[in-house]
Coordinates of C-alpha atoms and ligand atoms in Angstrom, one line a residue:
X1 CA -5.6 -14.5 28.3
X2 CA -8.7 -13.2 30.0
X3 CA -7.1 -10.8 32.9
X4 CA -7.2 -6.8 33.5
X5 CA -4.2 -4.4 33.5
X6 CA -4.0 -2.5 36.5
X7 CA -2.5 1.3 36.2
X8 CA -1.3 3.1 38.9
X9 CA -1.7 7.1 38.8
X10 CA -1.2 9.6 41.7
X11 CA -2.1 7.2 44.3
X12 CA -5.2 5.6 42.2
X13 CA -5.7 2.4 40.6
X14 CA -7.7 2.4 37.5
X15 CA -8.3 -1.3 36.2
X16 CA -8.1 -1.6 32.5
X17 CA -10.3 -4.6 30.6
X18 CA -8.2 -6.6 28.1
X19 CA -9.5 -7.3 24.4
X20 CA -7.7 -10.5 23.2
X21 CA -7.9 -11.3 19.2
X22 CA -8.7 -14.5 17.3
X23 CA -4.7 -15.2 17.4
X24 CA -4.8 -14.0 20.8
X25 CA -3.1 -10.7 20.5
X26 CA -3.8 -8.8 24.1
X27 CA -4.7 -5.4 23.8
X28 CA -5.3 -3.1 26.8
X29 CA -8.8 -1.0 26.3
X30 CA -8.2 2.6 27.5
X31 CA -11.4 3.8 26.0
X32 CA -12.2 5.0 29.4
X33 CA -8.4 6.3 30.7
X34 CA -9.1 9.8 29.9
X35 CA -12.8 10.0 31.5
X36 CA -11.4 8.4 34.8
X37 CA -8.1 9.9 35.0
X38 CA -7.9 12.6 32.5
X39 CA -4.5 11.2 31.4
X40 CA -4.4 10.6 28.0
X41 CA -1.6 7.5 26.2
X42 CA 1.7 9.0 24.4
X43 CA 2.7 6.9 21.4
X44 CA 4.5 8.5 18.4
X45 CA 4.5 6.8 15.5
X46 CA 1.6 4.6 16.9
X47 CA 3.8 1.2 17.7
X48 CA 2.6 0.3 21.0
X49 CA -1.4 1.4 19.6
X50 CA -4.1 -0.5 18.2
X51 CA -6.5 1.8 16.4
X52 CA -9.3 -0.2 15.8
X53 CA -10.7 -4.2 15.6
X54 CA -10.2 -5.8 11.9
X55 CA -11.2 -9.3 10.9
X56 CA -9.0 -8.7 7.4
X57 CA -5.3 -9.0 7.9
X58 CA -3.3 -11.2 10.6
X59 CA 0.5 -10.5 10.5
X60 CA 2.8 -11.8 13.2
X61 CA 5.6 -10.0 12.5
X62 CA 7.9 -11.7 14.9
X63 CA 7.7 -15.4 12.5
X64 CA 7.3 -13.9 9.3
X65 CA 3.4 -14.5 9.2
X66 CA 1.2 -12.5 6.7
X67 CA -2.5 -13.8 6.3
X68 CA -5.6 -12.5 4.3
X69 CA -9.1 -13.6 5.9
X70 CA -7.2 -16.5 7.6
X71 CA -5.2 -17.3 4.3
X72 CA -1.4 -18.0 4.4
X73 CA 0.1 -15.4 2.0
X74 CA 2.4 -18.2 -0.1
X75 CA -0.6 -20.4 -0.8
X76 CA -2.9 -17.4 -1.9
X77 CA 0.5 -16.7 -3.8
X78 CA 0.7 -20.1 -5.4
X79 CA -2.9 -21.0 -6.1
X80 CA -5.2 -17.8 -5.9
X81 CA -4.9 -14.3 -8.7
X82 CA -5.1 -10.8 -7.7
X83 CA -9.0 -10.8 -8.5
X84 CA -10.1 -13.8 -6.8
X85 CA -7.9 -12.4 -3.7
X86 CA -9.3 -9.0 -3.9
X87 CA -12.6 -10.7 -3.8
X88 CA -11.9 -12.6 -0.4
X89 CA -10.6 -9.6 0.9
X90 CA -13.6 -7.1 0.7
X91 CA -16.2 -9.8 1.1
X92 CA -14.4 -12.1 3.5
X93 CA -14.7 -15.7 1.4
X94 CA -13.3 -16.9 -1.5
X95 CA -15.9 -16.7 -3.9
X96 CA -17.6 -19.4 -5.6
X97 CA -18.4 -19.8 -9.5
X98 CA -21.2 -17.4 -10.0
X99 CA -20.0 -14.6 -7.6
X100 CA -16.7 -14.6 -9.5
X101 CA -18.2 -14.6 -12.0
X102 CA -20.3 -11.6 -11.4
X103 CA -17.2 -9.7 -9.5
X104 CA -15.6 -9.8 -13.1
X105 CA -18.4 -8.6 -15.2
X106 CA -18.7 -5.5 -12.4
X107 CA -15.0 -4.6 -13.2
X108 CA -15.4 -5.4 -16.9
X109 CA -18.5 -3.0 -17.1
X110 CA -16.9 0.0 -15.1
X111 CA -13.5 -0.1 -16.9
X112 CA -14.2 3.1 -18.9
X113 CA -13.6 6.4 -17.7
X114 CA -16.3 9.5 -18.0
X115 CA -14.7 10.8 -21.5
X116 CA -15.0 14.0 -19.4
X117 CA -11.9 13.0 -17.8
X118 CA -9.5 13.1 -20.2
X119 CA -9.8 17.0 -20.0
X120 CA -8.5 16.5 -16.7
X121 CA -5.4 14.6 -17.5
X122 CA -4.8 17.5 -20.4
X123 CA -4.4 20.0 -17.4
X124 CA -1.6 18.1 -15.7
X125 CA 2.2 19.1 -16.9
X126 CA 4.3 16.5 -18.2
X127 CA 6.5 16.5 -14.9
X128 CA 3.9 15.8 -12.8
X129 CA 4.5 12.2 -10.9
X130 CA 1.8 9.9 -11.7
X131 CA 0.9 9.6 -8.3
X132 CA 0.0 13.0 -7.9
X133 CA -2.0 12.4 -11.2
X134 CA -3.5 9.1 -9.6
X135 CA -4.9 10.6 -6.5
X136 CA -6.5 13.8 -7.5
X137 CA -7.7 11.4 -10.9
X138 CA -9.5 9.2 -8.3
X139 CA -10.9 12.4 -6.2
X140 CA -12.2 13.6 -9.4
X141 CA -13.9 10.6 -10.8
X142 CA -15.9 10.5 -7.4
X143 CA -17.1 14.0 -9.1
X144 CA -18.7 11.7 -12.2
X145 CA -20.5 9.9 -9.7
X146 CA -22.9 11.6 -7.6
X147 CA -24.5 8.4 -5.9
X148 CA -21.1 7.6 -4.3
X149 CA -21.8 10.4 -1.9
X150 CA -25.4 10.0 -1.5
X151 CA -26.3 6.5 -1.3
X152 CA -22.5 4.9 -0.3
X153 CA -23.6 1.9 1.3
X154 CA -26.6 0.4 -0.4
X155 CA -24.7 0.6 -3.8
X156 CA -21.2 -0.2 -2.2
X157 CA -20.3 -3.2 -4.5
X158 CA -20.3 -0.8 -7.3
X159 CA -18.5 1.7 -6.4
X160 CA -15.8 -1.0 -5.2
X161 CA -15.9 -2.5 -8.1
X162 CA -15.9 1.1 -9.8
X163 CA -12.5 1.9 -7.9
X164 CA -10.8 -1.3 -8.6
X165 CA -11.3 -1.1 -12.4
X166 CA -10.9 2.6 -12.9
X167 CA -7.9 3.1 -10.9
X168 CA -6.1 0.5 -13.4
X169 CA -7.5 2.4 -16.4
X170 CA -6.3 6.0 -14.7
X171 CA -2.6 4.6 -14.2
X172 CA -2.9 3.4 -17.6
X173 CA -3.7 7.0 -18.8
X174 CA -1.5 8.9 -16.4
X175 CA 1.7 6.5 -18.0
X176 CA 0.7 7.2 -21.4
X177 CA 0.0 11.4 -20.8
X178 CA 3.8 11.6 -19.4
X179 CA 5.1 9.7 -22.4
X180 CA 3.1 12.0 -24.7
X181 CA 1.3 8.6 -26.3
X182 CA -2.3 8.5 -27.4
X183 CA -4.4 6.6 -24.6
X184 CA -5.4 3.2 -25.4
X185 CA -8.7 2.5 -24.3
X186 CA -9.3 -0.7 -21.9
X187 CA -10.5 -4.5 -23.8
X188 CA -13.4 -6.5 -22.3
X189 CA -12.2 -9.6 -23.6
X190 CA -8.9 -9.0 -21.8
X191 CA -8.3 -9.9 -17.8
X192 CA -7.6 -7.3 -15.1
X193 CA -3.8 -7.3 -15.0
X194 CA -3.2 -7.9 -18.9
X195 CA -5.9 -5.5 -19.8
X196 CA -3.5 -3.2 -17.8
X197 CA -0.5 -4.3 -19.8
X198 CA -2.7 -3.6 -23.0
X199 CA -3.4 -0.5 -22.0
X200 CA 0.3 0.9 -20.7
X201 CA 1.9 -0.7 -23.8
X202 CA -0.2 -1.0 -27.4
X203 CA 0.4 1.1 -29.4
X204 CA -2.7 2.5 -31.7
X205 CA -3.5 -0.6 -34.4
X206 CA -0.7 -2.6 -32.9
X207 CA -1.4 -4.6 -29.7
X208 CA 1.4 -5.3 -27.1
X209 CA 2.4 -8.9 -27.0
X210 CA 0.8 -10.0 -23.8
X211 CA 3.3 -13.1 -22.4
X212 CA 1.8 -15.1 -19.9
X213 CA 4.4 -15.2 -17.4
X214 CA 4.9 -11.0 -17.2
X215 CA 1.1 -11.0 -17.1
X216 CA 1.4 -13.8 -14.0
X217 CA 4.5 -11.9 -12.6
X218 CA 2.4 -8.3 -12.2
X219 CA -0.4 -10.3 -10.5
X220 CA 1.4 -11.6 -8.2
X221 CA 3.3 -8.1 -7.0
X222 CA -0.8 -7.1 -6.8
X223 CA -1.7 -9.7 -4.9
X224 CA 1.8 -9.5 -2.4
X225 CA 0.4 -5.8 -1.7
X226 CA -3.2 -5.9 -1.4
X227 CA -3.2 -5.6 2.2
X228 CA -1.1 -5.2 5.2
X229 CA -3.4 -4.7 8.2
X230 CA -3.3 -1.2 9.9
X231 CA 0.1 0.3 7.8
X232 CA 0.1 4.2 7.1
X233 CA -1.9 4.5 4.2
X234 CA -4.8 2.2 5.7
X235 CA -5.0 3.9 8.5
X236 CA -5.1 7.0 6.8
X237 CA -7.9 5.6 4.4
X238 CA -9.9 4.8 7.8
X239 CA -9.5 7.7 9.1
X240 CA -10.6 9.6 6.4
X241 CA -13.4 7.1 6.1
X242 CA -14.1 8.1 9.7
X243 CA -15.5 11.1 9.5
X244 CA -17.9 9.2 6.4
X245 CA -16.3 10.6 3.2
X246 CA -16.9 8.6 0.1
X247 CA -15.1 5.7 -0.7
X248 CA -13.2 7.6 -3.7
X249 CA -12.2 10.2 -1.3
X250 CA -10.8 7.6 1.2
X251 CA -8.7 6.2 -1.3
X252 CA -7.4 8.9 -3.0
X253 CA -5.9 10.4 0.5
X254 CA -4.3 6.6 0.6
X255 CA -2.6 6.9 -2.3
X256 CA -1.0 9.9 -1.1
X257 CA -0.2 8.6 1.7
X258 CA 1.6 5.5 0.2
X259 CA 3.7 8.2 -2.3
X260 CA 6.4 8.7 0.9
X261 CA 9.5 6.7 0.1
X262 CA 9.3 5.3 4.0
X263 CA 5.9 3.5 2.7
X264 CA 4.8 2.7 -1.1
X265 CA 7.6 5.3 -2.4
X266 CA 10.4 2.8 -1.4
X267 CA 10.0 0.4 -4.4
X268 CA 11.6 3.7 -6.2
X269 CA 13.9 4.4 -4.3
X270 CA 15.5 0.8 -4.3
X271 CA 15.8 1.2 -7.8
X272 CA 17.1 4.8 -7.4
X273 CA 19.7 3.4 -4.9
X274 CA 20.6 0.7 -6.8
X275 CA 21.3 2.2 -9.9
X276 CA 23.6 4.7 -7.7
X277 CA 25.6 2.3 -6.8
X278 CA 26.0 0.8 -9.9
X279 CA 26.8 4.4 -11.4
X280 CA 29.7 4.9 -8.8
X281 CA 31.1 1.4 -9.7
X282 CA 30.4 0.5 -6.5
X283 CA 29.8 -3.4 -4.9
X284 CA 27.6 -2.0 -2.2
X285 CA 30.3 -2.2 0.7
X286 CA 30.5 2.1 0.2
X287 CA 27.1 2.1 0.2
X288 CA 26.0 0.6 3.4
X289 CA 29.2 2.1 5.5
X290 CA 27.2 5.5 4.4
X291 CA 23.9 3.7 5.9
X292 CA 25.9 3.1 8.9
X293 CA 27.5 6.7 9.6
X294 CA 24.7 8.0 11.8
X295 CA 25.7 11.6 10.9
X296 CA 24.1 10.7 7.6
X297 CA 20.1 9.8 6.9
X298 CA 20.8 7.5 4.8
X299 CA 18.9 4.3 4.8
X300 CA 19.3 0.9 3.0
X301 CA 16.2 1.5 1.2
X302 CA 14.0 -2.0 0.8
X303 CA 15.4 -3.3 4.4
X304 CA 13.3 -2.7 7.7
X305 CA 9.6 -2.8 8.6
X306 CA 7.9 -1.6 11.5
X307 CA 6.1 -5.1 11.9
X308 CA 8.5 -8.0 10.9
X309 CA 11.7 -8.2 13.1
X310 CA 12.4 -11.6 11.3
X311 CA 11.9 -11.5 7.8
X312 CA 8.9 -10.5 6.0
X313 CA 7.3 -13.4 3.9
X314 CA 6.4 -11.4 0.5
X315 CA 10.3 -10.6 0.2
X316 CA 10.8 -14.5 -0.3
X317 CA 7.9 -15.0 -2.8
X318 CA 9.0 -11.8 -4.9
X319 CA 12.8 -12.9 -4.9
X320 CA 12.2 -15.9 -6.2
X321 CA 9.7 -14.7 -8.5
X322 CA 12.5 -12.2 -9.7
X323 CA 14.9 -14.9 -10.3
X324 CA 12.0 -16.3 -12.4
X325 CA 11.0 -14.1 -14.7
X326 CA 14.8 -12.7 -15.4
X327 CA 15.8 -16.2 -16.4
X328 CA 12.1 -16.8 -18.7
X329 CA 12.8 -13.6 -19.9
X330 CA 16.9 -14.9 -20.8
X331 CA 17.5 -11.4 -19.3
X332 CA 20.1 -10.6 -16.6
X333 CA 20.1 -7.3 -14.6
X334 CA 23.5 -6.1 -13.0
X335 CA 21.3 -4.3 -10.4
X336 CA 19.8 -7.7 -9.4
X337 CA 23.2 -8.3 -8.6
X338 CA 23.9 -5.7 -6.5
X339 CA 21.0 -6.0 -4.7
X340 CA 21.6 -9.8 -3.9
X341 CA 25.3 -8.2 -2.9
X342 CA 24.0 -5.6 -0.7
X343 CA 21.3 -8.4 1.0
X344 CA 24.1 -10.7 1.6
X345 CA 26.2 -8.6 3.4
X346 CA 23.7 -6.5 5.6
X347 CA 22.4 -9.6 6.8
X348 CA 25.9 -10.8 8.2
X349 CA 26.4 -7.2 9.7
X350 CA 25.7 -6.2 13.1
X351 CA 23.9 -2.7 12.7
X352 CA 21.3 -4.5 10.4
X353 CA 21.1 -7.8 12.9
X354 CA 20.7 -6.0 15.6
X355 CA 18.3 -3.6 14.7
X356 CA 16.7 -6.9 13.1
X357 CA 16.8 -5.3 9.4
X358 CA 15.7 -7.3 6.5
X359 CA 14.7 -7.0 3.1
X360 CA 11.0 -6.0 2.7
X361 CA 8.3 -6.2 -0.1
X362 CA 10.0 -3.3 -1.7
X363 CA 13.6 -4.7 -2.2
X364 CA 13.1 -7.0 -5.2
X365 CA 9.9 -5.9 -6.7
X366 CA 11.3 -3.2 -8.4
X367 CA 13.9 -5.3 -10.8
X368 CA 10.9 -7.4 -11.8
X369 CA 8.8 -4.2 -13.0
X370 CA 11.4 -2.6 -14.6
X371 CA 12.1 -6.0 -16.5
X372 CA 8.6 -5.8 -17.2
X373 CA 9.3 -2.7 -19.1
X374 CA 7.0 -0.3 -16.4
X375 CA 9.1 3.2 -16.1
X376 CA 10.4 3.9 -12.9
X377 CA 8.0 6.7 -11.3
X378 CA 5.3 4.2 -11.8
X379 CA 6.2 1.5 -9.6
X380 CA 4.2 3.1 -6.1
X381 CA 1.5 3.4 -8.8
X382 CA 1.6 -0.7 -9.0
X383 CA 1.6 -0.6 -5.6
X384 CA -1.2 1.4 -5.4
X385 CA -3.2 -0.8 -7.8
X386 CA -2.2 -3.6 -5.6
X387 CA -3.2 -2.1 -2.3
X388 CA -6.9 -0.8 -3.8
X389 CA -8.7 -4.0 -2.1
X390 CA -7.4 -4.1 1.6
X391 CA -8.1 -0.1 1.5
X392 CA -11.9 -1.0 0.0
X393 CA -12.2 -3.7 3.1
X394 CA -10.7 -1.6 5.5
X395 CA -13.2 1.6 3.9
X396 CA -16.1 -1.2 4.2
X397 CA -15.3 -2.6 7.8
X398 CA -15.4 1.0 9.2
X399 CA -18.8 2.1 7.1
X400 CA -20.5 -1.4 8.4
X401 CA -19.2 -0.9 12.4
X402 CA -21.9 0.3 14.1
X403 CA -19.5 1.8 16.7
X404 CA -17.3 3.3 14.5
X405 CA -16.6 6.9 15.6
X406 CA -14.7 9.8 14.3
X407 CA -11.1 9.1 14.1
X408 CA -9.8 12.2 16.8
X409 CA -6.7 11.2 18.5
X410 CA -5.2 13.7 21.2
X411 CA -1.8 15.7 21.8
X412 CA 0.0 16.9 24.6
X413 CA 0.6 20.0 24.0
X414 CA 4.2 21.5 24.4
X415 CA 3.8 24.9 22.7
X416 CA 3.7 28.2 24.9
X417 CA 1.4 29.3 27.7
X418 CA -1.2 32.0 27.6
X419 CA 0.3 35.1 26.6
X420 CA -0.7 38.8 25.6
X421 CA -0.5 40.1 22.0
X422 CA 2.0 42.2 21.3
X423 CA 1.5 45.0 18.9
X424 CA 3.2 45.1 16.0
X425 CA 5.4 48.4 17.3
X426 CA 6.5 46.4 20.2
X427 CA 7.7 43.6 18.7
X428 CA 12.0 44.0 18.2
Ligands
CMC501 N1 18.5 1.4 6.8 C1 19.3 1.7 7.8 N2 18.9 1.8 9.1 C2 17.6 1.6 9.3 C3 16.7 1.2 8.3 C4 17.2 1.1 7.0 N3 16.4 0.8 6.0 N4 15.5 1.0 8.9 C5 15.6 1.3 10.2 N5 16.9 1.6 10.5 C6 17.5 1.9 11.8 C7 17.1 3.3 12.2 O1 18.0 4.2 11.9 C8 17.0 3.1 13.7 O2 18.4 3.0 14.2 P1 18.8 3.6 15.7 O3 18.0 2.7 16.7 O4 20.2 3.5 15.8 O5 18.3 5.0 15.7 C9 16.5 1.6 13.9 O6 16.8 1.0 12.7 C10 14.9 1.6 14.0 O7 14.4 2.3 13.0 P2 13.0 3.1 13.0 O8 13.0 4.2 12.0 O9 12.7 3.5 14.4 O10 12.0 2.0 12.6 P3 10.5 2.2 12.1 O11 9.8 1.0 12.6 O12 10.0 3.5 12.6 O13 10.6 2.3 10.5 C11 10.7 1.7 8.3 C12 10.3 1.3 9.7 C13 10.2 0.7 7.2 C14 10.1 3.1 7.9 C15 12.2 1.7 8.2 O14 12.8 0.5 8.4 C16 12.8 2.3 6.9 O15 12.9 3.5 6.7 N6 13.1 1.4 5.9 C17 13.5 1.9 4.6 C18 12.3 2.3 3.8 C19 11.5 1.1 3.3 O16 12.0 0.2 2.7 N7 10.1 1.2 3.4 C20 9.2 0.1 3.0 C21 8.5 -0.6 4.1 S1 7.7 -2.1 3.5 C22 6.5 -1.6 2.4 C23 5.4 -0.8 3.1 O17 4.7 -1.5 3.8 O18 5.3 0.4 2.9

């Protein structure tokens, strides 16, 4: 499509240009509405908005399609790792040999943490969530490194590399703090996602028994996460990016804004919600008439997403995965039950059909961490691992735009009109 919208307004008609996408998505341009008419666009919760141009992500959400750098989602699943993916993320190609090679020595020699930071972690009281820990953890380790805010973009593939590796080692830390365990210190010889194993689950002169397919299962929930186009914690890593804060900074606002349980926070509260239900003996059927009484907020937690309206294509891979590592494992889990239950049914029942409801990321990922053995208030923190390279790209793509402005949207404002202060000995 090459054509122009046309808006009428009080009698005037303002032609719009059209930006159409590599998978020919049609946008309409209103960069100069406001200028020209000095109308502004409405659109809470941003559905009907595209906030920027982005060569990373592709999702059509209508078939179930989730790409990375033109790459299907099930065959990165199938043949790639969370590394090499992360890699083709925030550089754009899959890398070859050498650069892999080079990628994983980067990670490898930034792994440690400033020993001045384990003060840090001292100051935090045992009930504090580890995402809370994660994010100002992340903030603070920008404070270790000074060039991060000085000279961001000439040594950008350290600091990426920086982010990736520390944020595993923090979560690592942050786990072992609220269990009152001595830290275990990260292994060179030792791949991203086991070293991160290592670290959550030796114990001081007795190593964790790394098995290959829990070590293949946590990759892959990385790799399902690590991007999703223009979702609420990207967009709020972009923005802050905007206004050209450092990469750290960028991220650590991300992570809290993935912490709400209608974003990153819903991987707990599927397993909150399913253990409810098992508690009150239930099969699910009380459960979802609850979901359905509108004079309640309750919400099937795992089911929905703003973008896919026919299923989303990481809720396959991680379901079967589930399935997978329960049976190499010779483990059953009665909530996996339940969860297939409640699945079965919602998607026979009309308020979840017609609102085109169905599982997301978030509805099966959670059995497979806790047979892993991660505790509960750490699975957005996997998330948060997981989602660390789309946030670098999208961080990276707004630093290298050369029109990138401040990110400053507008209101219409509903609030009162001028009025005169009242002193206080007037006021009833
Ligand atoms: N359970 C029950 N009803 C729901 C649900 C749900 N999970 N999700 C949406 N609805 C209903 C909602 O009540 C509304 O009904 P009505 O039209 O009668 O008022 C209708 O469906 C549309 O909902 P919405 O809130 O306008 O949809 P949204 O696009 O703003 O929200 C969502 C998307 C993901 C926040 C929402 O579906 C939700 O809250 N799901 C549960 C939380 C969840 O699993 N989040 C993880 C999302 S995937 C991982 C990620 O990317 O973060």
């Amino acid at each position: 499509m090459t054509g122009k919208a046309e808006l009428k307004l009080d009698g005037k008609t303002l032609t719009l240009p059209t930006v159409v996408g590599s998978e020919n998505e049609v946008g309409i341009d209103v960069t100069n509405l406001r200028k020209e008419t000095g109308a502004i666009t409405l659109d809470p919760g941003y559905g009907n908005t595209g906030s920027c141009e982005s060569a990373i992500t592709f999702i059509d959400g209508e078939k179930g399609i989730l790409r990375y750098r033109g790459y299907d989602i099930a065959e990165l699943a199938e043949k790639s790792n969370f590394i090499e993916t992360a890699y083709l993320l925030i550089y754009g190609e899959l890398p070859d040999h050498v650069q892999l090679e080079e990628f994983s020595s980067l990670l490898t020699e930034n792994q440690m943490l400033h020993e001045g930071m384990r003060f840090h972690f001292e100051s935090f009281p045992p009930t504090a969530h580890p995402m809370a820990i994660l994010s100002a953890m992340i903030n603070a380790a920008s404070s270790y490194h000074p060039n991060i805010i000085h000279k961001r973009e000439e040594r950008f593939p350290y600091h990426a590399a920086r982010l990736m590796s520390q944020v595993r080692t923090i979560a690592a830390f942050s786990h072992r703090k609220a269990q009152g365990l001595p830290v275990i210190y990260p292994k060179s010889s030792l791949k991203y996602t086991a070293n991160f194993l290592h670290m959550m689950f030796s114990h001081p002169g007795e190593d964790y028994e790394l098995k290959p397919e829990l070590i293949r299962a946590l990759d892959l929930i990385f790799l399902l996460h690590a991007d999703h186009e223009q979702n609420c914690s990207t967009s709020t890593v972009r923005m802050v990016a905007s206004s050209r804060a450092n990469l750290f900074a960028s991220a650590s606002a991300g992570v809290c804004a993935l912490w709400g349980p209608l974003h990153g926070g819903a991987n707990q509260a599927v397993l909150e919600m399913l253990e409810q239900i098992h508690d009150e003996g239930d099969d699910g059927s009380k459960f979802l008439a609850a979901v359905k009484d509108k004079t309640t907020d309750r919400r099937l937690m795992g089911f929905g997403h703003r973008v896919y309206k026919n299923f989303d294509p990481r809720a396959l891979i991680i379901k079967e995965q589930c399935d997978k590592v329960l049976s190499q494992l010779h483990k059953s889990d009665p909530l996996l039950d339940i969860a297939k239950k409640l699945e079965q049914i919602a998607l026979k029942d009309d308020y979840f059909v017609s609102r085109k409801l169905y599982p997301n990321v978030d509805f099966y990922s959670g059995i497979i961490m806790r047979a892993i053995g991660i505790p509960l208030d750490m699975f957005t923190v996997m998330f948060a691992i997981g989602r660390m390279p789309g946030w670098i790209a999208n961080y990276k793509e707004v630093m290298e735009d050369p029109n990138s402005r401040i990110s400053r949207p507008r209101q219409i404002y509903t609030g009162s009109t001028l009025r005169n202060y009242t002193p206080m000995e007037a006021r009833g």
